[in-house]
């Protein structure tokens, strides 16, 4: 770190220039002119007198308009913030001789401003790496306990809380669709939706086998236990995907919803299980209040999983989106170590954190960002090999 005034000024100037270069890269990908054209087109569509004749289409149009307008506003605001930082730097340089104390104060403020710009631009840059076919979609996340008995079931519930806390921290809407509780503790599986721009592209790097090592709270001898859980992430289906599911291809069973320990939480047969006969895919939903709502939610997730199968067939790659996740030894992508030391480490990217409690409380942006960059680097390398 520089000690003299000239060196500090040069550092700030170089930092600001680097941020401007990153911003121009983001602009090149985002294409604000195209975004502005989309805003105009969607604004006209939203003003159509017959728009709300089809409420679902109207919701899609207004939601898309809000998203595109938000993207355009972010670019406009970021350019303005960079210009303001440049003006602050110039003011500090002008005050070096006349008022050194004011110049120092301005540079202190500038340092804080540059750090915030750095973080926000990093987020914007990460989003430019999400260019997959379904990356802009909402996400459907399923967590299943794997090898490790009751510890694995408990681990699955810890992961569910981790992702729901992450969504809460980000201000994203997350909705639990189904949870199958284990007998002693934890859960056998859970499925929930995350509604946010690029939720699928962002969370898809979390798909894989997660491993927990700790002193088991369920072992009366206090032995160290290793357990596993599988995380599957798929894009949420949209009407435009045209995934038709003939009634003859499905079997629908209804049953009573239940909570932990089998305690009844509903006195009617409102829970729904849909079996897709051609593929054997089974989807259960019980968290909605009515059978009709549970059936609609189950069909939505079934269609999302069928969309994944369709994508796999087109690409001729097994589990291209959801992955073939075994939740056992030799397949893990991330380890959460609570004993004999404290660390969470992603085995693909090498990114690690020394505070597992913070990670389990939803602080996983570092892992997600590293995963997205790691995936983008791998995809770039594959293209260069061809």
Short mmCIF file of C-alpha atoms in Angstrom, two decimals:
data_model
loop_
_atom_site.label_atom_id
_atom_site.label_comp_id
_atom_site.label_asym_id
_atom_site.label_seq_id
_atom_site.Cartn_x
_atom_site.Cartn_y
_atom_site.Cartn_z
CA UNK A 1 0.00 0.00 0.00
CA UNK A 2 1.32 3.44 -0.92
CA UNK A 3 2.29 5.89 1.80
CA UNK A 4 2.76 9.18 -0.01
CA UNK A 5 0.02 11.34 -1.50
CA UNK A 6 1.06 10.94 -5.14
CA UNK A 7 1.11 7.16 -4.87
CA UNK A 8 -2.31 7.07 -3.20
CA UNK A 9 -3.73 9.30 -5.93
CA UNK A 10 -2.30 7.00 -8.60
CA UNK A 11 -3.79 3.94 -6.87
CA UNK A 12 -7.26 5.48 -6.81
CA UNK A 13 -6.98 6.59 -10.41
CA UNK A 14 -5.90 3.12 -11.58
CA UNK A 15 -8.65 1.48 -9.51
CA UNK A 16 -11.29 3.73 -11.07
CA UNK A 17 -9.97 3.07 -14.58
CA UNK A 18 -10.11 -0.67 -13.92
CA UNK A 19 -13.73 -0.36 -12.77
CA UNK A 20 -14.61 1.62 -15.88
CA UNK A 21 -13.07 -1.11 -18.04
CA UNK A 22 -15.16 -3.78 -16.26
CA UNK A 23 -18.27 -1.65 -16.71
CA UNK A 24 -17.67 -1.35 -20.45
CA UNK A 25 -17.41 -5.14 -20.64
CA UNK A 26 -20.76 -5.40 -18.87
CA UNK A 27 -22.28 -2.81 -21.22
CA UNK A 28 -21.06 -4.74 -24.25
CA UNK A 29 -22.89 -7.85 -23.04
CA UNK A 30 -26.02 -6.17 -21.64
CA UNK A 31 -26.48 -3.87 -24.67
CA UNK A 32 -28.43 -0.95 -23.14
CA UNK A 33 -29.77 0.12 -26.54
CA UNK A 34 -31.40 -3.28 -26.99
CA UNK A 35 -32.76 -3.10 -23.43
CA UNK A 36 -34.26 0.33 -24.17
CA UNK A 37 -35.93 -1.07 -27.31
CA UNK A 38 -37.36 -3.93 -25.23
CA UNK A 39 -38.69 -1.47 -22.67
CA UNK A 40 -40.47 0.49 -25.41
CA UNK A 41 -41.94 -2.68 -26.91
CA UNK A 42 -43.09 -4.08 -23.57
CA UNK A 43 -44.48 -0.71 -22.48
CA UNK A 44 -46.67 -0.64 -25.58
CA UNK A 45 -47.75 -4.25 -24.92
CA UNK A 46 -48.61 -3.45 -21.31
CA UNK A 47 -50.81 -0.56 -22.44
CA UNK A 48 -52.91 -2.77 -24.74
CA UNK A 49 -56.61 -2.46 -23.75
CA UNK A 50 -57.15 -6.23 -23.95
CA UNK A 51 -54.00 -7.17 -22.02
CA UNK A 52 -55.81 -8.32 -18.88
CA UNK A 53 -58.22 -10.51 -20.84
CA UNK A 54 -55.47 -13.09 -20.28
CA UNK A 55 -54.27 -12.47 -16.69
CA UNK A 56 -51.36 -14.91 -16.94
CA UNK A 57 -50.02 -13.31 -20.13
CA UNK A 58 -50.52 -9.87 -18.59
CA UNK A 59 -48.50 -10.94 -15.56
CA UNK A 60 -45.70 -12.22 -17.79
CA UNK A 61 -45.60 -8.98 -19.80
CA UNK A 62 -45.55 -6.72 -16.73
CA UNK A 63 -43.01 -8.89 -14.96
CA UNK A 64 -40.73 -8.93 -18.00
CA UNK A 65 -41.08 -5.15 -18.35
CA UNK A 66 -40.13 -4.67 -14.71
CA UNK A 67 -37.08 -6.90 -15.11
CA UNK A 68 -35.82 -5.24 -18.31
CA UNK A 69 -36.42 -1.75 -16.92
CA UNK A 70 -34.50 -2.72 -13.78
CA UNK A 71 -31.54 -3.96 -15.86
CA UNK A 72 -31.48 -0.71 -17.86
CA UNK A 73 -31.73 1.40 -14.68
CA UNK A 74 -28.81 -0.47 -13.11
CA UNK A 75 -26.60 0.32 -16.10
CA UNK A 76 -27.63 3.98 -16.10
CA UNK A 77 -27.07 4.31 -12.37
CA UNK A 78 -23.70 2.56 -12.51
CA UNK A 79 -22.45 4.91 -15.23
CA UNK A 80 -23.59 7.86 -13.13
CA UNK A 81 -21.87 6.47 -10.01
CA UNK A 82 -18.61 5.99 -11.92
CA UNK A 83 -18.83 9.56 -13.23
CA UNK A 84 -19.43 10.82 -9.68
CA UNK A 85 -16.37 8.89 -8.47
CA UNK A 86 -14.32 10.48 -11.25
CA UNK A 87 -15.51 13.93 -10.21
CA UNK A 88 -14.63 13.18 -6.59
CA UNK A 89 -11.12 12.14 -7.63
CA UNK A 90 -10.66 15.37 -9.61
CA UNK A 91 -11.86 17.47 -6.67
CA UNK A 92 -9.39 15.75 -4.35
CA UNK A 93 -6.54 16.46 -6.75
CA UNK A 94 -7.58 20.13 -7.04
CA UNK A 95 -7.64 20.51 -3.24
CA UNK A 96 -4.22 18.94 -2.66
CA UNK A 97 -2.52 22.35 -2.48
CA UNK A 98 -5.38 24.59 -1.30
CA UNK A 99 -6.92 22.39 1.40
CA UNK A 100 -5.00 19.14 2.11
CA UNK A 101 -7.40 18.19 4.91
CA UNK A 102 -10.39 18.39 2.55
CA UNK A 103 -8.43 16.44 -0.09
CA UNK A 104 -7.73 13.68 2.46
CA UNK A 105 -11.40 13.59 3.46
CA UNK A 106 -12.49 13.33 -0.17
CA UNK A 107 -10.04 10.47 -0.79
CA UNK A 108 -11.29 8.62 2.28
CA UNK A 109 -14.84 8.88 0.94
CA UNK A 110 -13.60 7.88 -2.50
CA UNK A 111 -11.97 4.74 -1.10
CA UNK A 112 -15.30 3.63 0.40
CA UNK A 113 -17.10 4.49 -2.85
CA UNK A 114 -14.65 2.49 -4.96
CA UNK A 115 -15.03 -0.57 -2.70
CA UNK A 116 -18.82 -0.44 -3.07
CA UNK A 117 -18.54 0.05 -6.84
CA UNK A 118 -16.15 -2.90 -6.98
CA UNK A 119 -18.65 -5.19 -5.22
CA UNK A 120 -21.65 -4.04 -7.28
CA UNK A 121 -19.76 -4.29 -10.58
CA UNK A 122 -18.60 -7.77 -9.65
CA UNK A 123 -22.26 -8.78 -9.23
CA UNK A 124 -23.12 -7.26 -12.61
CA UNK A 125 -20.16 -8.98 -14.26
CA UNK A 126 -21.17 -12.35 -12.79
CA UNK A 127 -24.62 -11.97 -14.34
CA UNK A 128 -23.07 -11.47 -17.79
CA UNK A 129 -21.64 -14.98 -17.46
CA UNK A 130 -25.16 -16.41 -17.18
CA UNK A 131 -25.94 -16.90 -20.84
CA UNK A 132 -27.37 -20.43 -20.83
CA UNK A 133 -30.68 -21.19 -22.49
CA UNK A 134 -32.62 -21.23 -19.22
CA UNK A 135 -30.35 -19.12 -16.98
CA UNK A 136 -32.82 -16.24 -16.70
CA UNK A 137 -35.53 -18.52 -15.30
CA UNK A 138 -36.77 -19.03 -11.78
CA UNK A 139 -35.31 -22.11 -10.13
CA UNK A 140 -36.75 -25.29 -8.64
CA UNK A 141 -34.41 -26.71 -5.99
CA UNK A 142 -34.71 -30.23 -4.61
CA UNK A 143 -32.57 -31.45 -1.71
CA UNK A 144 -32.40 -35.15 -0.80
CA UNK A 145 -30.62 -36.75 2.12
CA UNK A 146 -28.03 -39.33 1.09
CA UNK A 147 -25.63 -41.67 2.84
CA UNK A 148 -25.30 -41.06 6.58
CA UNK A 149 -28.60 -41.97 8.17
CA UNK A 150 -30.17 -39.47 10.55
CA UNK A 151 -27.16 -37.14 10.22
CA UNK A 152 -27.79 -36.97 6.47
CA UNK A 153 -31.46 -36.11 7.06
CA UNK A 154 -30.41 -33.38 9.48
CA UNK A 155 -27.82 -32.13 6.97
CA UNK A 156 -30.51 -31.91 4.26
CA UNK A 157 -32.60 -29.69 6.55
CA UNK A 158 -29.51 -27.52 7.24
CA UNK A 159 -29.00 -27.07 3.49
CA UNK A 160 -32.67 -26.20 3.00
CA UNK A 161 -32.38 -23.49 5.64
CA UNK A 162 -29.10 -22.27 4.09
CA UNK A 163 -30.66 -21.69 0.67
CA UNK A 164 -33.86 -20.19 2.07
CA UNK A 165 -31.77 -17.81 4.21
CA UNK A 166 -29.69 -16.92 1.13
CA UNK A 167 -32.87 -16.07 -0.78
CA UNK A 168 -34.13 -14.03 2.18
CA UNK A 169 -30.84 -12.11 2.37
CA UNK A 170 -31.10 -11.29 -1.34
CA UNK A 171 -34.74 -10.25 -1.09
CA UNK A 172 -35.85 -13.12 -3.34
CA UNK A 173 -39.19 -14.86 -3.05
CA UNK A 174 -38.76 -18.51 -2.09
CA UNK A 175 -41.66 -20.91 -1.71
CA UNK A 176 -41.46 -24.43 -0.23
CA UNK A 177 -43.57 -26.81 -2.30
CA UNK A 178 -43.04 -30.13 -0.56
CA UNK A 179 -41.12 -31.55 2.39
CA UNK A 180 -40.81 -35.19 3.37
CA UNK A 181 -39.75 -35.41 7.01
CA UNK A 182 -37.46 -38.11 8.37
CA UNK A 183 -38.62 -40.17 11.37
CA UNK A 184 -36.01 -39.12 13.94
CA UNK A 185 -34.81 -35.69 12.76
CA UNK A 186 -34.33 -33.66 9.62
CA UNK A 187 -35.86 -34.31 6.24
CA UNK A 188 -35.73 -36.98 3.58
CA UNK A 189 -36.29 -34.44 0.82
CA UNK A 190 -37.62 -30.98 0.08
CA UNK A 191 -38.54 -29.04 -3.02
CA UNK A 192 -38.84 -25.26 -3.22
CA UNK A 193 -38.98 -22.56 -5.87
CA UNK A 194 -36.82 -19.42 -5.94
CA UNK A 195 -38.34 -16.56 -7.90
CA UNK A 196 -35.74 -14.02 -9.03
CA UNK A 197 -34.05 -12.93 -12.27
CA UNK A 198 -31.39 -15.50 -13.19
CA UNK A 199 -32.28 -17.68 -10.20
CA UNK A 200 -31.69 -20.86 -12.18
CA UNK A 201 -28.41 -19.73 -13.74
CA UNK A 202 -27.19 -18.57 -10.34
CA UNK A 203 -28.20 -21.59 -8.29
CA UNK A 204 -27.41 -24.21 -10.93
CA UNK A 205 -23.75 -24.19 -9.81
CA UNK A 206 -24.96 -25.44 -6.43
CA UNK A 207 -26.20 -28.71 -7.96
CA UNK A 208 -24.23 -31.72 -6.80
CA UNK A 209 -23.33 -33.73 -3.73
CA UNK A 210 -22.63 -31.85 -0.49
CA UNK A 211 -20.66 -33.50 2.34
CA UNK A 212 -20.79 -32.77 6.06
CA UNK A 213 -18.20 -33.89 8.62
CA UNK A 214 -18.96 -33.29 12.32
CA UNK A 215 -19.35 -34.85 15.74
CA UNK A 216 -22.79 -36.40 15.41
CA UNK A 217 -25.36 -34.93 17.82
CA UNK A 218 -27.28 -38.20 17.36
CA UNK A 219 -24.43 -40.50 18.42
CA UNK A 220 -24.36 -41.12 22.19
CA UNK A 221 -20.66 -41.96 21.92
CA UNK A 222 -19.84 -38.58 20.36
CA UNK A 223 -18.20 -40.03 17.27
CA UNK A 224 -17.36 -38.10 14.13
CA UNK A 225 -19.85 -38.72 11.32
CA UNK A 226 -19.69 -38.07 7.59
CA UNK A 227 -23.00 -37.57 5.80
CA UNK A 228 -24.15 -36.52 2.36
CA UNK A 229 -27.01 -34.68 0.69
CA UNK A 230 -27.82 -34.12 -2.98
CA UNK A 231 -28.89 -30.78 -4.41
CA UNK A 232 -30.73 -30.71 -7.74
CA UNK A 233 -31.53 -27.43 -9.50
CA UNK A 234 -33.78 -27.20 -12.55
CA UNK A 235 -35.35 -24.25 -14.40
CA UNK A 236 -39.00 -23.48 -13.75
CA UNK A 237 -41.29 -24.30 -16.63
CA UNK A 238 -42.99 -21.55 -18.63
CA UNK A 239 -46.04 -21.82 -20.84
CA UNK A 240 -43.94 -20.99 -23.90
CA UNK A 241 -41.94 -24.20 -23.42
CA UNK A 242 -44.81 -26.32 -24.74
CA UNK A 243 -44.23 -29.34 -22.51
CA UNK A 244 -47.42 -31.30 -23.07
CA UNK A 245 -48.31 -33.97 -20.53
CA UNK A 246 -51.26 -36.10 -21.70
CA UNK A 247 -53.61 -37.21 -18.93
CA UNK A 248 -53.04 -40.81 -20.03
CA UNK A 249 -49.33 -40.43 -19.15
CA UNK A 250 -49.88 -39.58 -15.50
CA UNK A 251 -51.32 -41.20 -12.38
CA UNK A 252 -52.60 -38.89 -9.66
CA UNK A 253 -52.89 -40.00 -6.05
CA UNK A 254 -54.24 -37.88 -3.21
CA UNK A 255 -53.51 -38.22 0.49
CA UNK A 256 -53.48 -36.24 3.69
CA UNK A 257 -50.69 -33.75 4.28
CA UNK A 258 -48.51 -34.43 7.30
CA UNK A 259 -45.79 -32.66 9.22
CA UNK A 260 -42.86 -33.77 11.39
CA UNK A 261 -43.46 -37.07 13.20
CA UNK A 262 -46.52 -37.83 11.12
CA UNK A 263 -48.66 -35.23 12.87
CA UNK A 264 -51.64 -34.38 10.68
CA UNK A 265 -51.70 -30.78 9.49
CA UNK A 266 -54.73 -31.25 7.27
CA UNK A 267 -57.95 -33.12 7.82
CA UNK A 268 -58.70 -33.56 4.11
CA UNK A 269 -56.93 -35.39 1.29
CA UNK A 270 -55.30 -32.25 -0.09
CA UNK A 271 -51.78 -33.55 -0.79
CA UNK A 272 -51.12 -34.73 -4.34
CA UNK A 273 -48.65 -37.19 -5.83
CA UNK A 274 -48.25 -37.28 -9.63
CA UNK A 275 -46.43 -40.17 -11.30
CA UNK A 276 -45.33 -39.69 -14.89
CA UNK A 277 -45.74 -43.21 -16.24
CA UNK A 278 -43.42 -43.05 -19.29
CA UNK A 279 -40.42 -41.80 -17.28
CA UNK A 280 -41.24 -42.90 -13.72
CA UNK A 281 -40.81 -39.34 -12.40
CA UNK A 282 -42.75 -38.83 -9.16
CA UNK A 283 -43.64 -35.39 -7.80
CA UNK A 284 -45.42 -34.84 -4.47
CA UNK A 285 -46.88 -31.57 -3.20
CA UNK A 286 -48.51 -30.94 0.17
CA UNK A 287 -47.66 -27.39 1.25
CA UNK A 288 -50.57 -25.67 -0.50
CA UNK A 289 -53.96 -25.38 1.21
CA UNK A 290 -56.08 -27.15 -1.41
CA UNK A 291 -55.84 -30.20 -3.60
CA UNK A 292 -56.27 -28.02 -6.70
CA UNK A 293 -53.31 -25.81 -5.70
CA UNK A 294 -51.13 -28.81 -4.88
CA UNK A 295 -51.98 -30.44 -8.19
CA UNK A 296 -51.09 -27.26 -10.11
CA UNK A 297 -47.77 -26.95 -8.24
CA UNK A 298 -46.96 -30.63 -8.81
CA UNK A 299 -47.69 -30.34 -12.53
CA UNK A 300 -45.46 -27.28 -12.76
CA UNK A 301 -42.52 -29.14 -11.20
CA UNK A 302 -43.21 -32.25 -13.29
CA UNK A 303 -43.15 -30.15 -16.45
CA UNK A 304 -39.89 -28.54 -15.32
CA UNK A 305 -38.31 -31.97 -14.88
CA UNK A 306 -39.61 -33.09 -18.26
CA UNK A 307 -38.08 -29.94 -19.72
CA UNK A 308 -34.73 -31.06 -18.32
CA UNK A 309 -35.16 -34.47 -19.98
CA UNK A 310 -36.03 -32.77 -23.27
CA UNK A 311 -32.89 -30.64 -23.03
CA UNK A 312 -30.80 -33.73 -22.29
CA UNK A 313 -32.13 -35.51 -25.36
CA UNK A 314 -31.45 -32.52 -27.58
CA UNK A 315 -27.90 -32.18 -26.28
CA UNK A 316 -27.34 -35.96 -26.02
CA UNK A 317 -25.80 -35.49 -22.62
CA UNK A 318 -27.12 -37.24 -19.53
CA UNK A 319 -28.25 -34.93 -16.77
CA UNK A 320 -26.97 -31.82 -18.55
CA UNK A 321 -28.95 -29.48 -16.35
CA UNK A 322 -29.88 -31.39 -13.21
CA UNK A 323 -26.83 -33.67 -13.13
CA UNK A 324 -26.49 -37.28 -12.04
CA UNK A 325 -26.15 -36.76 -8.29
CA UNK A 326 -25.38 -39.79 -6.12
CA UNK A 327 -24.99 -38.17 -2.68
CA UNK A 328 -22.26 -40.55 -1.56
CA UNK A 329 -18.47 -40.95 -1.28
CA UNK A 330 -16.35 -39.89 -4.23
CA UNK A 331 -19.04 -37.67 -5.71
CA UNK A 332 -19.00 -34.59 -3.47
CA UNK A 333 -18.51 -31.07 -4.85
CA UNK A 334 -18.39 -29.26 -1.51
CA UNK A 335 -17.34 -30.21 2.01
CA UNK A 336 -18.61 -28.65 5.21
CA UNK A 337 -16.12 -29.53 7.96
CA UNK A 338 -17.12 -28.85 11.57
CA UNK A 339 -14.69 -31.30 13.20
CA UNK A 340 -11.69 -31.49 13.71
CA UNK A 341 -11.50 -27.94 12.28
CA UNK A 342 -13.96 -25.38 10.88
CA UNK A 343 -14.04 -24.90 7.13
CA UNK A 344 -16.30 -25.04 4.09
CA UNK A 345 -14.50 -25.75 0.83
CA UNK A 346 -15.71 -26.12 -2.74
CA UNK A 347 -13.71 -28.93 -4.31
CA UNK A 348 -14.26 -27.66 -7.87
CA UNK A 349 -13.24 -24.03 -7.48
CA UNK A 350 -11.02 -24.19 -4.40
CA UNK A 351 -13.05 -21.39 -2.79
CA UNK A 352 -13.27 -21.78 0.97
CA UNK A 353 -14.64 -20.07 4.06
CA UNK A 354 -13.56 -20.48 7.66
CA UNK A 355 -16.93 -19.84 9.30
CA UNK A 356 -19.39 -22.69 8.58
CA UNK A 357 -22.07 -21.13 10.82
CA UNK A 358 -22.09 -18.04 8.63
CA UNK A 359 -22.29 -20.19 5.50
CA UNK A 360 -25.20 -22.22 6.89
CA UNK A 361 -26.91 -18.91 7.64
CA UNK A 362 -27.02 -18.16 3.91
CA UNK A 363 -23.70 -16.42 3.28
CA UNK A 364 -22.90 -18.39 0.10
CA UNK A 365 -22.43 -15.64 -2.50
CA UNK A 366 -18.67 -16.25 -2.60
CA UNK A 367 -19.21 -19.93 -3.42
CA UNK A 368 -21.83 -19.13 -6.06
CA UNK A 369 -19.73 -16.44 -7.75
CA UNK A 370 -16.66 -18.70 -7.80
CA UNK A 371 -18.79 -21.51 -9.23
CA UNK A 372 -20.16 -19.34 -12.03
CA UNK A 373 -16.67 -18.11 -12.98
CA UNK A 374 -15.33 -21.69 -12.82
CA UNK A 375 -18.10 -22.93 -15.10
CA UNK A 376 -17.61 -20.06 -17.56
CA UNK A 377 -13.87 -20.77 -17.72
CA UNK A 378 -14.56 -24.44 -18.44
CA UNK A 379 -17.08 -23.62 -21.16
CA UNK A 380 -14.63 -21.19 -22.76
CA UNK A 381 -11.89 -23.82 -22.73
CA UNK A 382 -14.20 -26.35 -24.41
CA UNK A 383 -15.04 -23.88 -27.17
CA UNK A 384 -11.37 -23.16 -27.77
CA UNK A 385 -10.63 -26.87 -28.06
CA UNK A 386 -13.17 -27.27 -30.87
#
